[in-house]
Amino acid sequence: MDRQMILFQSPVMGVRGLQGFVGSTCPHICTVVNFRELAEHHRSRYPGCTPTVVVDAMCCLRYWYTPESWVCGGQWREYFSALRDFVDSFASVGIKLVFFFDGMVEQGKRNEWVKRRLKNNREISRIFHYIRSHREQPGRNMFFIPSGLAIFTRFALKTLGQETLCSLKEADYEVASYGLQYNCLGILGEDTDYLIYDTCPYFSISELCLESLETIMLCREKLCESLGLRVADLPLLACLLGNDIIPEGMFESFRFKCLSSYTSVKENFDKKGNIILAVSDHISKVLHLHQGEKKLEEMLPLGPNRALFYKGVASYLLPGQSSPWFFQKPKSLIMLDKQVISMSSDPESKQEVPICTEPESKQGVPMCTEPESKQGVPMCTEPESKQEVPMCTVPESKQEVPMCTVPESKQEVPMCVEPEPKQEVPMCAEPESKQVPMSKEPESKQEVPTCAHPEIKQQLPVETDSDFNLEVPMYAHPKIKEDNPMDMDSEIKQQVTLVSDPEILKVARMHHVQAESYLVYSIVSSGEIECSNTLEDELDQALPSQAFVYRPVRQRVYTLLLGSCRDDISASLAVKEWFVYPGNPLRHPDLVRPLPMIIPGGTPSLKSLWLNQEPAAQARRLDALLACFNLSSSRDELLAVESPLRALCCLLIYLFVQVDTLCLEDLHAFVAQALCLQGKSTAQLVDLQLEYISPRAVQLGSLLVRGLTTLALVNSACGFPWKTSEFMPWNLFDGKLFHLKYLQSEKGYSVEALLEQNRSWLTRFHNLKAVVCKACMKENRRIVGRGHWSSHHTGRWGRQGSSSHRTSSACGHSGQGQPWRDQGPGSRTHDHDQWRRY
């Protein structure tokens, strides 16, 4: 029971109230399982197939981040070590991991995204209040993941040789689809939606014991047994309760009516638990009674919410699946928010999955059990349940629907067929299935059967350009079809794209799916990006938000990516930015125009940056990267700096030009920590002790890490002039070490003391400092110590005479009344000028 209590205290997503209900009302659906035993059982059933667990990585970030220090900007070396231990634990029992990350926020879930970001803002405010009051890091109960954790986890996993994918919509759908299509051992995550999807088993990441590889399996079939429902009813239940698509208040009156007529209300259950029981009772005893006779909208008070409701239910239907609650034609469409939603299958996927089976039997893909199995492995099916669910019934339609026969019952059931059926994907369905050719896994170089994910092993020739400096081979996502490039182009053109070149869109999409780029595909395809919360102190008016500091860089990236759009409508071209910063209510995106950039030889095309393999192209890529940071004049000095410190120098020059409240002591702390980091082991970093926590240093740490994520955007937009290892935080930054150097520098420690009396670091320190100071002087920015600040730092709005306007405020302390937090969130269109001050 203790294990279950830990599970249900974890932050989860999905269906409202379902996680708590499972813990309090039907904990029997949770079974302790061991991955080693599950893997052995899987291999015995499917010889030659590698047991695969598909991981919802966004759900796992809190679990993976085990370092004790989290508020200082991230303990990246420790974190990388923890990820390696996680991967090695599964590899030791022969389990392959496939990691999925959220690629973009669907429009239908934007409101929920905003609600969570505003909630996080309140949590961050409490964190800084605690730091100011106690001068120490809050307890784990206030834990907030370090900025940039998700993006750098992608790169870390790829560095560790793991298959890492980025979704084209929210990841939970693609995770569930992947688990079903490739007969995965299960899904590892923390989202109650995985109880709703009719897919492979769902395992809890928060309950995972890495040493023993034991965790909790949550069984949807047992949940249905407790609620008196069928698996096919779960999407209906989820939408009536409210989820990320359906607002909780939409069916509040309906739920109240169900609760009022429910005769089995249990006093020892909470209100949400009773509501779930009442709604389930209404589905099983009332809606089932009229199913097949009345349309769903006649049985439910859908009203004007009909389209949104159907979209919500359809969002749980994986490729090849249908719902018995839809009585429209199988291909009937609902227009909602200018999006086309198919009611019988995934609106994007064109892959056909065999479904010639009983509807409740997972469409012919063997799941976690065999009814006749006597082995002592926990199972999650009801072998005795032979209940049939109508599929794709079209009572009013005269159109013929292909039928397929259920072997056991000899009954014919309709089968949803795509208008242009694609070649069937070979499935690892039974031990006696035909042999499959062998291919080499890129990570392990060992020969394994391709039955786990056959389509992913087809290489795309155009994307293997050596100039990209990619550290692992590129493979196609199942949703990417290699047979005809124009198929992808037509699919992409169903939405409005800012870049019309199908070849560029294909490359951008491929790099996005393979988790090699950051934000680029969102910009070129939809012109809309987002950035989640950052540890920023809303009461410190002296330091601007990272959203403002790096906006000019993003604006130049927009020019690079959208340059082909410069025509008679260029004046109205703007990218929608959903960036979280203090004071932004997120009611509307900020509309941000591209910013002109100067590149020697002119602005190159994306084809020349992304596809040109000539030796001179690499120099053009680097020129573009430096121009995005307005550092073209410092090219030679930066190239003389060794890797990975040149990336740090690039960011420090940009930061100190942009923000006048950064002083010489800050520069010393940044450079000293980077040099000292090179000589410290992970164990030494763990043992570092801090005298106290400074809220300003916390924000500076987050500001630098967000700079590294911005560098990831620029690097991918420019065609990868730098290897990703050059700007990975575990090679450049340790939050606790930076905090230590910041406190020492603030106290007036000498450079020798900051460098721990290491003479070899002293020369490098002065060289790096000289590069930064010289570049800043070219922009009329003189870096001085805090004691040399004069009264001319008034925080006035205006423009500097240089090409790079910057920001400043009086004396660098909080509470000076600088207007950084009041700079017009909302739908106004922003040029670069108004975001600068001196």
XYZ file of C-alpha atoms in Angstrom, residues 43-579:
537
model
C 11.048 -13.646 -25.327
C 9.542 -17.076 -24.670
C 6.333 -16.082 -26.448
C 8.008 -14.251 -29.333
C 11.434 -15.781 -30.010
C 13.784 -13.435 -31.804
C 11.904 -10.266 -30.851
C 13.554 -7.779 -28.521
C 11.309 -6.807 -25.573
C 10.714 -3.078 -25.993
C 9.398 -0.528 -23.512
C 8.189 2.772 -24.961
C 8.891 5.614 -22.546
C 6.889 8.830 -22.205
C 9.966 10.868 -21.393
C 8.117 14.018 -20.318
C 6.454 12.029 -17.539
C 9.824 10.729 -16.375
C 11.840 13.937 -15.948
C 11.074 14.268 -12.240
C 11.965 10.636 -11.669
C 15.231 10.905 -13.574
C 16.392 14.102 -11.891
C 17.867 12.627 -8.710
C 20.562 15.234 -7.776
C 19.905 16.810 -4.391
C 20.512 20.328 -5.709
C 17.969 21.553 -8.246
C 17.441 25.258 -7.671
C 20.881 26.504 -8.799
C 20.418 25.781 -12.497
C 20.868 22.031 -12.716
C 23.463 19.461 -11.711
C 24.004 18.290 -15.249
C 26.942 15.962 -14.781
C 25.038 14.132 -12.018
C 21.905 14.053 -14.132
C 23.717 12.554 -17.122
C 25.112 9.857 -14.846
C 21.612 9.081 -13.539
C 20.284 8.722 -17.095
C 23.121 6.358 -17.952
C 22.287 4.211 -14.915
C 18.631 4.111 -15.988
C 19.480 2.986 -19.514
C 22.031 0.431 -18.326
C 19.554 -1.137 -15.882
C 17.120 -2.014 -18.670
C 19.883 -3.037 -21.067
C 21.174 -5.492 -18.474
C 17.947 -7.519 -18.764
C 17.766 -7.240 -22.556
C 15.031 -4.589 -22.746
C 15.182 -1.983 -25.486
C 13.922 1.504 -24.632
C 12.308 3.924 -27.081
C 11.876 7.466 -25.726
C 9.181 9.905 -26.869
C 9.169 13.642 -26.152
C 6.402 16.176 -26.726
C 7.072 17.914 -30.019
C 4.470 20.652 -29.937
C 1.306 21.701 -28.155
C -1.896 20.898 -30.004
C -4.260 23.839 -30.381
C -7.015 21.935 -28.626
C -4.784 21.575 -25.563
C -3.401 25.119 -25.482
C -5.764 26.216 -22.711
C -4.646 23.340 -20.529
C -1.004 24.171 -21.301
C -1.582 27.784 -20.260
C -3.344 26.726 -17.058
C -0.389 24.560 -16.036
C 2.152 27.260 -16.872
C 0.323 29.827 -14.725
C 0.157 27.314 -11.903
C 3.902 26.783 -12.249
C 4.417 30.556 -12.037
C 2.764 30.551 -8.632
C 4.998 27.683 -7.541
C 8.093 29.562 -8.706
C 7.024 32.645 -6.758
C 6.799 30.529 -3.619
C 10.257 29.089 -4.307
C 11.869 32.528 -4.507
C 9.960 33.718 -1.452
C 11.384 30.747 0.444
C 14.918 31.465 -0.791
C 14.733 35.112 0.262
C 13.331 34.140 3.650
C 15.599 31.182 4.462
C 18.617 31.648 2.173
C 18.512 27.946 1.344
C 17.005 25.608 -1.223
C 13.409 24.562 -0.471
C 12.615 20.938 0.284
C 11.801 18.364 -2.369
C 8.102 19.072 -1.833
C 8.664 22.341 -3.750
C 10.859 20.691 -6.396
C 10.812 22.351 -9.801
C 12.718 20.810 -12.669
C 15.701 22.875 -13.878
C 15.205 24.969 -16.986
C 15.956 23.168 -20.236
C 15.748 19.699 -18.690
C 13.506 18.270 -21.413
C 15.541 19.460 -24.404
C 18.880 18.420 -22.926
C 17.491 15.040 -21.876
C 16.825 14.360 -25.565
C 20.440 15.058 -26.443
C 21.701 13.082 -23.445
C 19.717 9.982 -24.432
C 20.932 10.204 -28.012
C 24.485 10.526 -26.736
C 23.848 7.320 -24.779
C 22.826 5.579 -28.025
C 19.101 5.456 -27.314
C 16.322 5.699 -29.866
C 14.804 9.087 -29.108
C 11.808 10.507 -30.968
C 9.953 13.801 -30.834
C 6.221 13.774 -31.482
C 4.362 15.640 -34.206
C 1.521 16.162 -31.756
C 1.352 15.628 -28.005
C 3.407 12.582 -27.185
C 0.832 10.428 -25.380
C -0.989 9.548 -28.605
C 2.196 8.593 -30.434
C 3.445 6.634 -27.414
C 0.215 4.641 -27.285
C 0.251 4.110 -31.075
C 3.846 2.953 -31.031
C 3.234 0.562 -28.147
C 0.270 -1.002 -29.948
C 1.756 -1.148 -33.435
C 5.068 -2.687 -32.413
C 3.771 -5.068 -29.752
C 5.801 -3.397 -27.041
C 6.235 -4.889 -23.611
C 4.536 -1.812 -22.226
C 4.438 1.939 -21.735
C 6.435 3.554 -18.953
C 5.074 6.903 -17.834
C 2.736 8.707 -15.451
C -0.422 9.739 -17.298
C -3.882 8.302 -16.701
C -4.611 8.633 -20.423
C -2.611 5.402 -20.803
C -5.416 3.666 -18.902
C -7.852 4.957 -21.531
C -5.975 4.108 -24.718
C -6.557 0.541 -25.931
C -2.874 -0.257 -26.211
C -0.139 -2.271 -24.506
C 0.199 -2.425 -20.668
C 0.878 0.733 -18.686
C 3.627 0.874 -16.046
C 4.239 3.613 -13.491
C 7.567 5.435 -13.621
C 7.117 6.925 -10.143
C 6.885 3.423 -8.666
C 9.915 2.056 -10.484
C 12.686 0.647 -8.289
C 15.737 0.743 -10.535
C 17.744 -1.759 -8.473
C 15.123 -4.522 -8.662
C 13.342 -3.288 -11.826
C 10.002 -3.658 -10.073
C 7.136 -1.255 -10.599
C 3.337 -1.065 -10.641
C 1.320 -2.163 -13.661
C -2.091 -0.477 -13.948
C -4.522 -2.764 -15.751
C -7.275 -1.137 -17.813
C -9.217 -4.413 -18.049
C -9.444 -4.641 -14.262
C -10.468 -0.985 -14.165
C -13.288 -1.778 -16.578
C -14.349 -4.740 -14.450
C -14.561 -2.475 -11.399
C -16.608 0.110 -13.274
C -18.837 -2.292 -15.206
C -17.534 -0.929 -18.510
C -15.887 -2.230 -21.653
C -12.487 -1.028 -22.818
C -14.249 0.650 -25.746
C -16.217 2.762 -23.233
C -13.161 4.307 -21.600
C -12.719 7.191 -24.099
C -16.355 8.124 -23.509
C -15.837 8.048 -19.745
C -12.659 10.139 -19.995
C -14.401 12.892 -21.936
C -17.422 12.973 -19.631
C -15.066 13.376 -16.662
C -12.880 15.966 -18.408
C -9.364 15.698 -19.764
C -6.785 17.820 -21.577
C -9.228 18.412 -24.455
C -12.589 18.556 -22.698
C -12.788 21.289 -20.018
C -13.819 19.925 -16.658
C -16.818 22.257 -16.450
C -18.350 21.232 -19.776
C -20.301 18.291 -18.310
C -20.458 19.396 -14.696
C -24.274 19.487 -14.615
C -24.444 16.083 -16.326
C -22.108 14.571 -13.739
C -24.199 16.087 -10.957
C -27.325 14.451 -12.394
C -25.537 11.103 -12.577
C -24.423 11.497 -8.970
C -27.935 12.447 -7.839
C -29.452 9.298 -9.336
C -26.599 7.003 -8.330
C -27.837 4.658 -5.587
C -24.513 3.251 -4.445
C -22.765 6.385 -3.181
C -20.202 5.302 -0.630
C -19.597 7.641 2.265
C -15.967 6.647 2.605
C -15.147 7.708 -0.982
C -14.285 11.256 -1.949
C -16.539 13.289 -4.206
C -14.496 12.674 -7.361
C -14.492 8.951 -6.681
C -18.267 8.876 -6.372
C -18.616 10.932 -9.548
C -16.509 8.456 -11.494
C -18.606 5.583 -10.175
C -21.839 7.434 -10.951
C -20.867 8.346 -14.518
C -19.647 4.797 -15.153
C -22.931 3.455 -13.793
C -24.860 5.754 -16.137
C -22.842 4.536 -19.138
C -23.290 0.858 -18.308
C -26.975 0.958 -17.280
C -28.456 3.806 -19.329
C -26.327 4.502 -22.385
C -25.677 0.825 -23.127
C -29.446 0.223 -23.044
C -30.023 2.546 -26.002
C -26.736 1.965 -27.811
C -27.413 1.181 -31.463
C -30.871 2.768 -31.336
C -30.010 6.392 -30.598
C -27.126 8.593 -31.570
C -24.812 9.626 -28.800
C -25.858 13.278 -29.050
C -29.435 12.185 -28.352
C -28.351 10.431 -25.149
C -26.000 13.142 -23.902
C -26.439 16.895 -23.524
C -23.771 17.715 -26.100
C -25.387 20.856 -27.471
C -22.870 23.267 -29.032
C -20.014 21.152 -27.644
C -20.783 18.239 -29.948
C -17.773 18.681 -32.243
C -15.337 19.197 -29.375
C -16.709 16.163 -27.571
C -16.343 13.913 -30.614
C -12.843 15.234 -31.108
C -12.039 14.310 -27.515
C -13.294 10.746 -27.911
C -11.575 10.365 -31.286
C -8.282 11.496 -29.772
C -8.088 8.149 -27.953
C -8.611 6.028 -31.087
C -5.329 4.637 -32.338
C -4.684 3.793 -36.014
C -7.068 1.051 -37.098
C -9.367 1.466 -34.108
C -12.942 2.715 -34.011
C -15.526 3.537 -31.381
C -18.914 1.853 -30.910
C -20.243 5.250 -29.804
C -19.864 6.852 -33.242
C -22.793 6.348 -35.565
C -21.594 8.613 -38.314
C -20.106 7.220 -41.488
C -16.636 5.788 -40.861
C -15.066 8.623 -42.824
C -17.350 11.396 -41.692
C -15.416 14.460 -40.718
C -15.861 17.125 -38.098
C -14.474 20.569 -38.693
C -13.170 22.103 -35.490
C -10.756 25.004 -35.186
C -10.013 24.582 -38.903
C -8.677 21.100 -38.225
C -9.981 17.973 -39.927
C -10.761 15.263 -37.400
C -11.419 11.724 -38.657
C -13.905 9.844 -36.536
C -12.639 6.352 -37.303
C -8.883 6.544 -37.094
C -5.872 8.711 -36.476
C -6.260 11.875 -38.584
C -2.586 11.931 -39.537
C -1.542 8.328 -39.907
C -2.023 6.559 -43.207
C -0.725 3.243 -41.964
C -3.130 0.363 -41.826
C -3.071 -1.915 -38.823
C -4.757 -5.331 -39.164
C -7.996 -5.377 -37.182
C -9.551 -8.701 -38.160
C -10.230 -9.696 -34.582
C -12.667 -9.147 -31.797
C -12.856 -5.428 -31.052
C -11.779 -5.907 -27.455
C -8.750 -7.978 -28.324
C -6.408 -5.170 -29.297
C -6.868 -5.476 -33.075
C -4.890 -8.630 -33.527
C -1.761 -7.418 -31.747
C -0.914 -9.801 -28.905
C -0.979 -8.002 -25.622
C 0.454 -8.847 -22.239
C -1.264 -12.167 -21.672
C -2.307 -15.487 -23.105
C -5.566 -16.807 -21.631
C -4.154 -20.282 -21.404
C -0.915 -19.204 -19.816
C -0.264 -20.674 -16.404
C 2.926 -18.796 -15.748
C 3.073 -16.677 -12.651
C 3.416 -13.375 -14.478
C 0.767 -10.737 -13.716
C -1.629 -10.402 -16.623
C -4.169 -7.766 -17.495
C -6.823 -9.293 -19.723
C -10.157 -10.875 -19.076
C -9.905 -14.107 -21.094
C -13.403 -15.068 -20.194
C -14.890 -11.877 -21.591
C -16.355 -12.506 -25.017
C -18.396 -9.337 -25.163
C -18.549 -7.988 -28.669
C -18.436 -4.326 -29.593
C -19.862 -3.100 -32.923
C -17.224 -1.469 -35.051
C -17.771 1.282 -37.615
C -21.508 0.701 -37.734
C -23.206 2.879 -40.292
C -26.958 2.372 -39.793
C -28.030 5.134 -42.131
C -25.406 4.508 -44.785
C -25.864 2.431 -47.909
C -22.120 2.244 -48.347
C -20.632 -1.215 -48.150
C -18.084 -1.712 -45.414
C -15.554 -4.556 -45.794
C -16.099 -7.298 -43.259
C -13.651 -9.569 -41.519
C -14.346 -12.698 -39.560
C -13.589 -13.282 -35.907
C -12.074 -16.790 -35.842
C -13.678 -17.893 -32.603
C -17.205 -16.636 -33.147
C -17.411 -16.868 -36.969
C -19.187 -13.508 -36.823
C -18.438 -10.844 -39.324
C -17.531 -7.407 -38.072
C -16.961 -4.279 -40.157
C -13.390 -3.230 -40.764
C -12.331 0.390 -41.185
C -10.313 0.586 -44.382
C -8.265 3.577 -45.436
C -9.200 4.885 -48.892
C -5.635 4.270 -50.078
C -4.451 1.239 -48.155
C -0.742 1.099 -47.582
C 1.359 -2.017 -47.316
C 0.727 -3.826 -44.080
C 3.399 -3.576 -41.440
C 4.821 -6.945 -40.407
C 3.950 -7.563 -36.812
C 5.786 -9.677 -34.266
C 2.536 -11.387 -33.434
C 3.139 -15.062 -32.860
C 6.171 -17.264 -32.213
C 5.511 -19.250 -35.394
C 5.467 -16.157 -37.589
C 7.695 -16.029 -40.638
C 11.326 -15.181 -40.220
C 12.328 -11.607 -40.816
C 15.584 -10.407 -42.325
C 18.242 -9.229 -39.945
C 19.428 -5.669 -39.686
C 21.974 -3.968 -37.516
C 20.876 -1.785 -34.673
C 22.703 1.548 -34.856
C 23.180 1.698 -31.133
C 24.523 -1.730 -30.413
C 25.824 -2.832 -33.819
C 24.387 -6.271 -33.011
C 22.142 -8.114 -35.408
C 18.568 -8.242 -34.211
C 15.286 -8.992 -35.936
C 13.563 -5.979 -37.426
C 10.143 -7.083 -36.236
C 10.065 -4.549 -33.405
C 9.950 -1.460 -35.596
C 10.544 -2.389 -39.225
C 9.922 0.960 -40.867
C 12.281 2.892 -38.661
C 15.328 1.173 -40.096
C 14.999 2.723 -43.550
C 17.584 5.415 -43.956
C 16.810 8.664 -45.695
C 19.737 9.498 -47.967
C 19.263 13.257 -47.986
C 19.247 13.524 -44.210
C 22.550 11.756 -43.672
C 24.561 14.769 -44.768
C 27.867 14.609 -42.939
C 27.840 18.381 -42.599
C 25.064 18.121 -40.073
C 27.543 16.841 -37.477
C 24.893 14.500 -36.123
C 26.230 12.104 -33.523
C 23.920 9.158 -34.263
C 22.455 7.803 -37.528
C 19.135 9.253 -38.668
C 16.130 7.005 -39.168
C 12.600 7.615 -40.247
C 9.732 7.774 -37.802
C 6.857 5.365 -38.530
C 4.692 8.305 -39.555
C 7.197 9.409 -42.219
C 6.628 7.671 -45.530
C 9.704 7.285 -47.700
C 8.029 5.957 -50.854
C 6.951 9.341 -52.202
C 8.289 12.614 -50.820
C 5.248 14.424 -52.163
C 2.962 12.407 -49.905
C 4.524 14.171 -46.972
C 4.290 17.477 -48.782
C 0.553 17.056 -49.328
C 0.082 16.072 -45.701
C 2.006 19.106 -44.490
C 0.105 21.430 -46.804
C -3.149 20.493 -45.106
C -2.084 23.090 -42.577
C -0.928 26.609 -43.325
C 2.854 26.640 -43.441
C 5.143 29.652 -43.507
C 7.672 27.757 -45.639
C 6.258 26.195 -48.801
C 9.320 24.285 -50.045
C 8.402 20.591 -49.537
C 12.062 19.523 -49.445
C 12.869 21.960 -46.637
C 9.742 20.958 -44.738
C 10.665 17.302 -45.104
C 14.165 17.833 -43.733
C 12.858 20.018 -40.879
C 10.245 17.430 -40.008
C 12.754 14.589 -40.079
C 15.154 16.379 -37.748
C 12.249 17.235 -35.461
C 11.002 13.638 -35.277
C 14.493 12.328 -34.616
C 14.898 14.862 -31.768
C 17.941 16.433 -33.406
C 16.600 19.975 -33.713
C 14.794 22.353 -31.398
C 11.768 24.513 -32.372
C 12.792 24.738 -36.047
C 9.968 22.585 -37.422
C 7.368 24.480 -35.402
C 8.594 27.767 -36.851
C 8.664 26.702 -40.503
C 5.446 24.681 -40.368
C 3.118 26.684 -38.133
C 4.968 29.872 -37.186
C 4.232 29.202 -33.537
C 6.539 28.189 -30.676
C 6.401 27.943 -26.917
C 8.778 27.912 -23.988
C 7.779 26.708 -20.544
C 8.535 28.201 -17.134
C 11.988 29.334 -16.034
C 13.200 29.868 -12.477
C 12.946 33.676 -12.562
C 12.287 35.988 -9.633
C 9.366 38.263 -10.493
C 10.402 40.653 -7.706
C 13.912 41.148 -9.095
C 13.406 43.996 -11.541
C 17.121 44.268 -12.319
C 17.399 41.067 -14.363
C 15.236 40.739 -17.480
C 13.411 37.544 -18.273
C 15.196 35.108 -20.546
C 12.246 35.468 -22.943
C 13.304 39.090 -23.558
C 17.057 38.571 -23.413
C 17.124 35.977 -26.186
C 14.286 37.380 -28.271
C 16.633 39.236 -30.694
C 18.399 35.927 -31.386
C 15.099 34.232 -32.145
C 14.092 37.142 -34.369
C 17.220 36.660 -36.465
C 16.501 32.932 -36.635
C 13.044 33.804 -37.989
C 14.727 35.819 -40.723
C 16.934 32.856 -41.557
C 14.099 30.322 -41.582
C 11.402 32.469 -43.150
C 13.537 34.500 -45.555
C 11.734 32.973 -48.515
C 8.540 34.602 -47.215
C 9.826 38.116 -47.777
C 7.377 39.483 -50.309
C 4.588 42.023 -50.356
C 3.156 40.641 -47.098
C 6.477 40.635 -45.250
C 5.396 43.578 -43.119
C 2.695 41.450 -41.501
C 4.872 38.354 -41.028
C 5.217 37.465 -37.354
C 5.857 34.350 -35.287
C 3.527 33.543 -32.413
C 5.527 33.138 -29.217
C 3.976 31.495 -26.176
C 6.826 32.278 -23.806
